[in-house]
């Protein structure tokens, strides 16, 4: 089935499942009529809860869900839609308070009945989850602490909300409605069980071992792993995987890294080029050969294999070169001589990660390499500054652009600038692929 059709069907399914609890509530026997605003408030609460429940499925890294969109798009959807669900859930009590101010009494947690306590707890926890997610960096929360708290809060929110629904009892009173609610809750527990237990157990059976750790320019290291007792990954060049080194698949310390080696290797080895950008990655150089590792992947849609193209313009800023290292090595191994222009940008020559790997492939590829330095050395005759519209004009004249594919990976401001420049030059959106390294 074509990916766009798959994507369309996933969206339909999402909308359907979001409104299913509402349909449950309204079908069959319903309680005696209440005013419109109260009904609306309950409806928003049900839909908000279903959307929150669906967040577990969205972020469970199901390959088939991510395939049509790319995991980064799925995660961005997760972030945006959580705000919509948040608004729906908040509207539920607010509308009740407005129509019947006596219900404000239910906010007195210690005197309130359990149904109200669970409802209130769910909303308070949801506020905590949204605040810690939106303001994570400002609150000084490390990614790892936030990730664990996020998971715990999410489960607590949905569990308390389900208890609230059950104890309130309106709309869920008949046996078959109870059965449907139990089934929905079971689906949720199933997704959690899959993510937290089944998948890590399966991963335990597919260990990897570090075979080498090579220093690179730009404060980076290339870590190469071999599959132990299995065939390894079947990945497309440009994809990424989640890496755990010296931990178990149950560990919260896992990080996404692009495959920076060839995906055509017969020995199944994979490489990741890790730049020191934080507490974990700064230690990458200390990883010892022989260390056990786990790899969850591949993920991502940033691959030239997904679309036919007569040529490519690759724009890499800083550590954004890593997926291109994998793509170029793979194209060289395949004997693929389609023309490529690679714009490789960074602060200084010493910080252009992987430069020697790229240069070593020149003979095997039809490659034009354009280096762009922010702080060029004396006598530098190449490009300077940041990749922008003028530079793209020079390196990829319009006649080349008609059916080429454009791949861009780097710091967010560069991604936005290059995307805008390409669009201004009339490059259709479907020919532009962007990889963002800032999922969280
Ligand atoms: C699709 C993708 C591909 C990537 N490929 C590469 C690559 O090839 N080479 C490379 O050097 N970097 C890559 N990164 C970035 C890399 O994942 C982060 O730099 C790394 O996780 C930082 O971890 P840390 O603990 O050292 O830093 P921290 O100080 O803990 O984190 C720095 C920032 O990195 C992000 N981050 C940290 N941990 C995670 C995580 N587990 N999941 C998502 N984001 C996280 C957060 O935004 C965080 O604020 C990629 C990121 C993504 C999303």
mmCIF file of N, CA and C and ligand atoms in Angstrom, residues 61 71-72 136-137 141-144 147 220 239-243 252-260 272-283 299-300 319-323 353 409 435-440, ligand 1:
data_model
loop_
_atom_site.group_PDB
_atom_site.id
_atom_site.type_symbol
_atom_site.label_atom_id
_atom_site.label_comp_id
_atom_site.label_asym_id
_atom_site.label_seq_id
_atom_site.Cartn_x
_atom_site.Cartn_y
_atom_site.Cartn_z
ATOM 1 N N UNK A 61 6.531 3.930 19.219
ATOM 2 C CA UNK A 61 7.497 3.622 18.145
ATOM 3 C C UNK A 61 7.082 2.403 17.337
ATOM 4 N N UNK A 71 9.328 9.470 12.383
ATOM 5 C CA UNK A 71 9.090 9.531 13.830
ATOM 6 C C UNK A 71 9.102 10.971 14.336
ATOM 7 N N UNK A 72 9.909 11.855 13.709
ATOM 8 C CA UNK A 72 9.966 13.234 14.207
ATOM 9 C C UNK A 72 8.621 13.931 14.009
ATOM 10 N N UNK A 136 10.658 22.322 30.070
ATOM 11 C CA UNK A 136 11.681 21.407 30.599
ATOM 12 C C UNK A 136 13.043 22.082 30.757
ATOM 13 N N UNK A 137 13.520 22.717 29.684
ATOM 14 C CA UNK A 137 14.870 23.281 29.776
ATOM 15 C C UNK A 137 14.899 24.459 30.757
ATOM 16 N N UNK A 141 15.346 20.688 33.999
ATOM 17 C CA UNK A 141 15.197 19.230 34.130
ATOM 18 C C UNK A 141 16.056 18.542 33.087
ATOM 19 N N UNK A 142 16.851 17.562 33.506
ATOM 20 C CA UNK A 142 17.643 16.834 32.512
ATOM 21 C C UNK A 142 16.679 15.971 31.687
ATOM 22 N N UNK A 143 17.103 15.638 30.478
ATOM 23 C CA UNK A 143 16.241 14.855 29.589
ATOM 24 C C UNK A 143 15.832 13.543 30.258
ATOM 25 N N UNK A 144 16.790 12.892 30.917
ATOM 26 C CA UNK A 144 16.511 11.564 31.493
ATOM 27 C C UNK A 144 15.494 11.643 32.626
ATOM 28 N N UNK A 147 12.135 12.336 31.198
ATOM 29 C CA UNK A 147 11.549 11.204 30.478
ATOM 30 C C UNK A 147 10.874 10.227 31.452
ATOM 31 N N UNK A 220 33.868 14.544 18.376
ATOM 32 C CA UNK A 220 32.926 13.447 18.106
ATOM 33 C C UNK A 220 33.694 12.126 18.040
ATOM 34 N N UNK A 239 18.642 6.536 7.895
ATOM 35 C CA UNK A 239 17.758 6.300 9.040
ATOM 36 C C UNK A 239 18.541 6.387 10.349
ATOM 37 N N UNK A 240 17.832 6.333 11.457
ATOM 38 C CA UNK A 240 18.500 6.385 12.754
ATOM 39 C C UNK A 240 17.975 5.273 13.648
ATOM 40 N N UNK A 241 18.646 5.098 14.793
ATOM 41 C CA UNK A 241 18.207 4.072 15.747
ATOM 42 C C UNK A 241 18.453 4.594 17.155
ATOM 43 N N UNK A 242 17.788 3.984 18.130
ATOM 44 C CA UNK A 242 17.984 4.348 19.541
ATOM 45 C C UNK A 242 19.060 3.437 20.099
ATOM 46 N N UNK A 243 20.031 4.064 20.737
ATOM 47 C CA UNK A 243 21.215 3.334 21.187
ATOM 48 C C UNK A 243 21.280 3.299 22.716
ATOM 49 N N UNK A 252 16.430 3.861 30.968
ATOM 50 C CA UNK A 252 15.872 5.123 30.446
ATOM 51 C C UNK A 252 16.929 5.860 29.629
ATOM 52 N N UNK A 253 18.191 5.429 29.762
ATOM 53 C CA UNK A 253 19.294 6.130 29.086
ATOM 54 C C UNK A 253 19.478 5.585 27.677
ATOM 55 N N UNK A 254 18.621 5.994 26.774
ATOM 56 C CA UNK A 254 18.785 5.599 25.372
ATOM 57 C C UNK A 254 18.710 6.866 24.533
ATOM 58 N N UNK A 255 19.483 6.885 23.456
ATOM 59 C CA UNK A 255 19.607 8.109 22.663
ATOM 60 C C UNK A 255 19.476 7.796 21.177
ATOM 61 N N UNK A 256 18.824 8.696 20.437
ATOM 62 C CA UNK A 256 18.709 8.466 18.997
ATOM 63 C C UNK A 256 19.964 8.910 18.242
ATOM 64 N N UNK A 257 20.476 8.065 17.372
ATOM 65 C CA UNK A 257 21.644 8.402 16.548
ATOM 66 C C UNK A 257 21.447 7.914 15.117
ATOM 67 N N UNK A 258 21.877 8.762 14.177
ATOM 68 C CA UNK A 258 21.793 8.397 12.757
ATOM 69 C C UNK A 258 22.833 7.339 12.452
ATOM 70 N N UNK A 259 22.509 6.481 11.502
ATOM 71 C CA UNK A 259 23.470 5.458 11.084
ATOM 72 C C UNK A 259 24.509 6.163 10.212
ATOM 73 N N UNK A 260 25.753 6.207 10.672
ATOM 74 C CA UNK A 260 26.748 6.969 9.919
ATOM 75 C C UNK A 260 27.658 6.064 9.089
ATOM 76 N N UNK A 272 27.715 4.684 14.570
ATOM 77 C CA UNK A 272 27.045 5.922 14.959
ATOM 78 C C UNK A 272 28.143 6.944 15.234
ATOM 79 N N UNK A 273 27.986 8.160 14.746
ATOM 80 C CA UNK A 273 28.976 9.195 15.039
ATOM 81 C C UNK A 273 28.360 10.149 16.046
ATOM 82 N N UNK A 274 28.979 10.162 17.233
ATOM 83 C CA UNK A 274 28.375 10.815 18.396
ATOM 84 C C UNK A 274 29.159 12.072 18.750
ATOM 85 N N UNK A 275 28.506 13.203 18.695
ATOM 86 C CA UNK A 275 29.168 14.458 19.089
ATOM 87 C C UNK A 275 28.865 14.733 20.552
ATOM 88 N N UNK A 276 29.888 15.255 21.261
ATOM 89 C CA UNK A 276 29.694 15.579 22.686
ATOM 90 C C UNK A 276 28.792 16.793 22.790
ATOM 91 N N UNK A 277 27.519 16.538 23.094
ATOM 92 C CA UNK A 277 26.552 17.641 23.183
ATOM 93 C C UNK A 277 25.906 17.724 24.561
ATOM 94 N N UNK A 278 26.209 16.751 25.433
ATOM 95 C CA UNK A 278 25.574 16.762 26.754
ATOM 96 C C UNK A 278 26.248 15.760 27.657
ATOM 97 N N UNK A 279 25.604 15.450 28.777
ATOM 98 C CA UNK A 279 26.265 14.612 29.789
ATOM 99 C C UNK A 279 26.580 13.206 29.281
ATOM 100 N N UNK A 280 25.660 12.591 28.569
ATOM 101 C CA UNK A 280 25.911 11.224 28.098
ATOM 102 C C UNK A 280 26.870 11.212 26.912
ATOM 103 N N UNK A 281 26.588 12.046 25.919
ATOM 104 C CA UNK A 281 27.396 11.999 24.690
ATOM 105 C C UNK A 281 28.846 12.434 24.945
ATOM 106 N N UNK A 282 29.076 13.264 25.970
ATOM 107 C CA UNK A 282 30.449 13.692 26.259
ATOM 108 C C UNK A 282 31.326 12.516 26.700
ATOM 109 N N UNK A 283 30.676 11.431 27.148
ATOM 110 C CA UNK A 283 31.438 10.254 27.612
ATOM 111 C C UNK A 283 31.651 9.231 26.491
ATOM 112 N N UNK A 299 14.569 3.697 12.392
ATOM 113 C CA UNK A 299 13.445 4.620 12.294
ATOM 114 C C UNK A 299 13.812 5.730 11.320
ATOM 115 N N UNK A 300 12.793 6.482 10.918
ATOM 116 C CA UNK A 300 13.048 7.686 10.130
ATOM 117 C C UNK A 300 12.759 7.512 8.651
ATOM 118 N N UNK A 319 26.790 18.713 13.368
ATOM 119 C CA UNK A 319 26.630 17.268 13.552
ATOM 120 C C UNK A 319 25.592 16.686 12.573
ATOM 121 N N UNK A 320 24.861 17.570 11.895
ATOM 122 C CA UNK A 320 23.875 17.138 10.888
ATOM 123 C C UNK A 320 24.508 16.409 9.712
ATOM 124 N N UNK A 321 25.828 16.293 9.693
ATOM 125 C CA UNK A 321 26.505 15.553 8.615
ATOM 126 C C UNK A 321 26.308 14.044 8.774
ATOM 127 N N UNK A 322 25.994 13.580 10.018
ATOM 128 C CA UNK A 322 26.065 12.133 10.282
ATOM 129 C C UNK A 322 25.187 11.271 9.363
ATOM 130 N N UNK A 323 23.909 11.623 9.127
ATOM 131 C CA UNK A 323 23.155 10.745 8.223
ATOM 132 C C UNK A 323 23.746 10.730 6.814
ATOM 133 N N UNK A 353 32.876 17.535 11.069
ATOM 134 C CA UNK A 353 32.889 16.107 11.428
ATOM 135 C C UNK A 353 32.868 15.252 10.153
ATOM 136 N N UNK A 409 19.976 18.626 7.052
ATOM 137 C CA UNK A 409 20.061 18.213 8.450
ATOM 138 C C UNK A 409 21.065 19.119 9.155
ATOM 139 N N UNK A 435 15.748 16.525 8.403
ATOM 140 C CA UNK A 435 15.907 15.702 9.611
ATOM 141 C C UNK A 435 16.203 16.613 10.786
ATOM 142 N N UNK A 436 15.399 16.505 11.831
ATOM 143 C CA UNK A 436 15.611 17.327 13.031
ATOM 144 C C UNK A 436 16.163 16.449 14.134
ATOM 145 N N UNK A 437 17.213 16.942 14.795
ATOM 146 C CA UNK A 437 17.821 16.183 15.886
ATOM 147 C C UNK A 437 17.208 16.569 17.236
ATOM 148 N N UNK A 438 16.192 17.435 17.221
ATOM 149 C CA UNK A 438 15.625 17.883 18.498
ATOM 150 C C UNK A 438 14.216 17.323 18.698
ATOM 151 N N UNK A 439 14.145 16.014 18.951
ATOM 152 C CA UNK A 439 12.834 15.392 19.179
ATOM 153 C C UNK A 439 12.227 15.870 20.481
ATOM 154 N N UNK A 440 13.097 16.063 21.502
ATOM 155 C CA UNK A 440 12.554 16.332 22.850
ATOM 156 C C UNK A 440 12.638 17.815 23.173
HETATM 157 C C1 LIG B 1 16.655 11.504 14.834
HETATM 158 C C2 LIG B 1 17.883 11.945 15.594
HETATM 159 C C3 LIG B 1 19.129 11.606 15.128
HETATM 160 C C4 LIG B 1 20.260 12.040 15.806
HETATM 161 N N1 LIG B 1 21.485 11.692 15.315
HETATM 162 C C5 LIG B 1 22.582 12.138 15.949
HETATM 163 C C6 LIG B 1 23.884 11.796 15.453
HETATM 164 O O1 LIG B 1 24.031 11.078 14.478
HETATM 165 N N2 LIG B 1 24.952 12.267 16.131
HETATM 166 C C7 LIG B 1 24.821 13.050 17.247
HETATM 167 O O2 LIG B 1 25.847 13.433 17.821
HETATM 168 N N3 LIG B 1 23.613 13.392 17.730
HETATM 169 C C8 LIG B 1 22.497 12.948 17.121
HETATM 170 N N4 LIG B 1 21.274 13.256 17.629
HETATM 171 C C9 LIG B 1 21.194 14.061 18.857
HETATM 172 C C10 LIG B 1 21.458 13.174 20.062
HETATM 173 O O3 LIG B 1 20.419 12.226 20.208
HETATM 174 C C11 LIG B 1 21.525 14.012 21.334
HETATM 175 O O4 LIG B 1 22.542 14.954 21.168
HETATM 176 C C12 LIG B 1 21.870 13.157 22.497
HETATM 177 O O5 LIG B 1 20.778 12.349 22.834
HETATM 178 C C13 LIG B 1 22.288 14.048 23.663
HETATM 179 O O6 LIG B 1 22.263 13.306 24.854
HETATM 180 P P1 LIG B 1 23.119 13.777 26.135
HETATM 181 O O7 LIG B 1 22.612 13.000 27.319
HETATM 182 O O8 LIG B 1 24.547 13.751 25.832
HETATM 183 O O9 LIG B 1 22.751 15.288 26.279
HETATM 184 P P2 LIG B 1 21.722 15.995 27.226
HETATM 185 O O10 LIG B 1 22.371 17.192 27.801
HETATM 186 O O11 LIG B 1 21.067 15.031 28.161
HETATM 187 O O12 LIG B 1 20.689 16.408 26.161
HETATM 188 C C14 LIG B 1 20.911 17.465 25.255
HETATM 189 C C15 LIG B 1 19.647 17.529 24.409
HETATM 190 O O13 LIG B 1 19.609 16.379 23.535
HETATM 191 C C16 LIG B 1 18.278 15.887 23.455
HETATM 192 N N5 LIG B 1 18.241 14.526 23.967
HETATM 193 C C17 LIG B 1 18.928 13.985 24.989
HETATM 194 N N6 LIG B 1 18.627 12.707 25.151
HETATM 195 C C18 LIG B 1 17.703 12.428 24.208
HETATM 196 C C19 LIG B 1 16.964 11.272 23.884
HETATM 197 N N7 LIG B 1 17.138 10.140 24.534
HETATM 198 N N8 LIG B 1 16.067 11.359 22.880
HETATM 199 C C20 LIG B 1 15.885 12.490 22.196
HETATM 200 N N9 LIG B 1 16.566 13.623 22.445
HETATM 201 C C21 LIG B 1 17.438 13.586 23.447
HETATM 202 C C22 LIG B 1 17.419 16.781 24.309
HETATM 203 O O14 LIG B 1 16.815 17.761 23.495
HETATM 204 C C23 LIG B 1 18.369 17.406 25.237
HETATM 205 O O15 LIG B 1 17.967 18.665 25.698
HETATM 206 C C24 LIG B 1 20.140 12.823 16.992
HETATM 207 C C25 LIG B 1 18.872 13.143 17.453
HETATM 208 C C26 LIG B 1 17.759 12.726 16.786
HETATM 209 C C27 LIG B 1 16.409 13.076 17.312
#
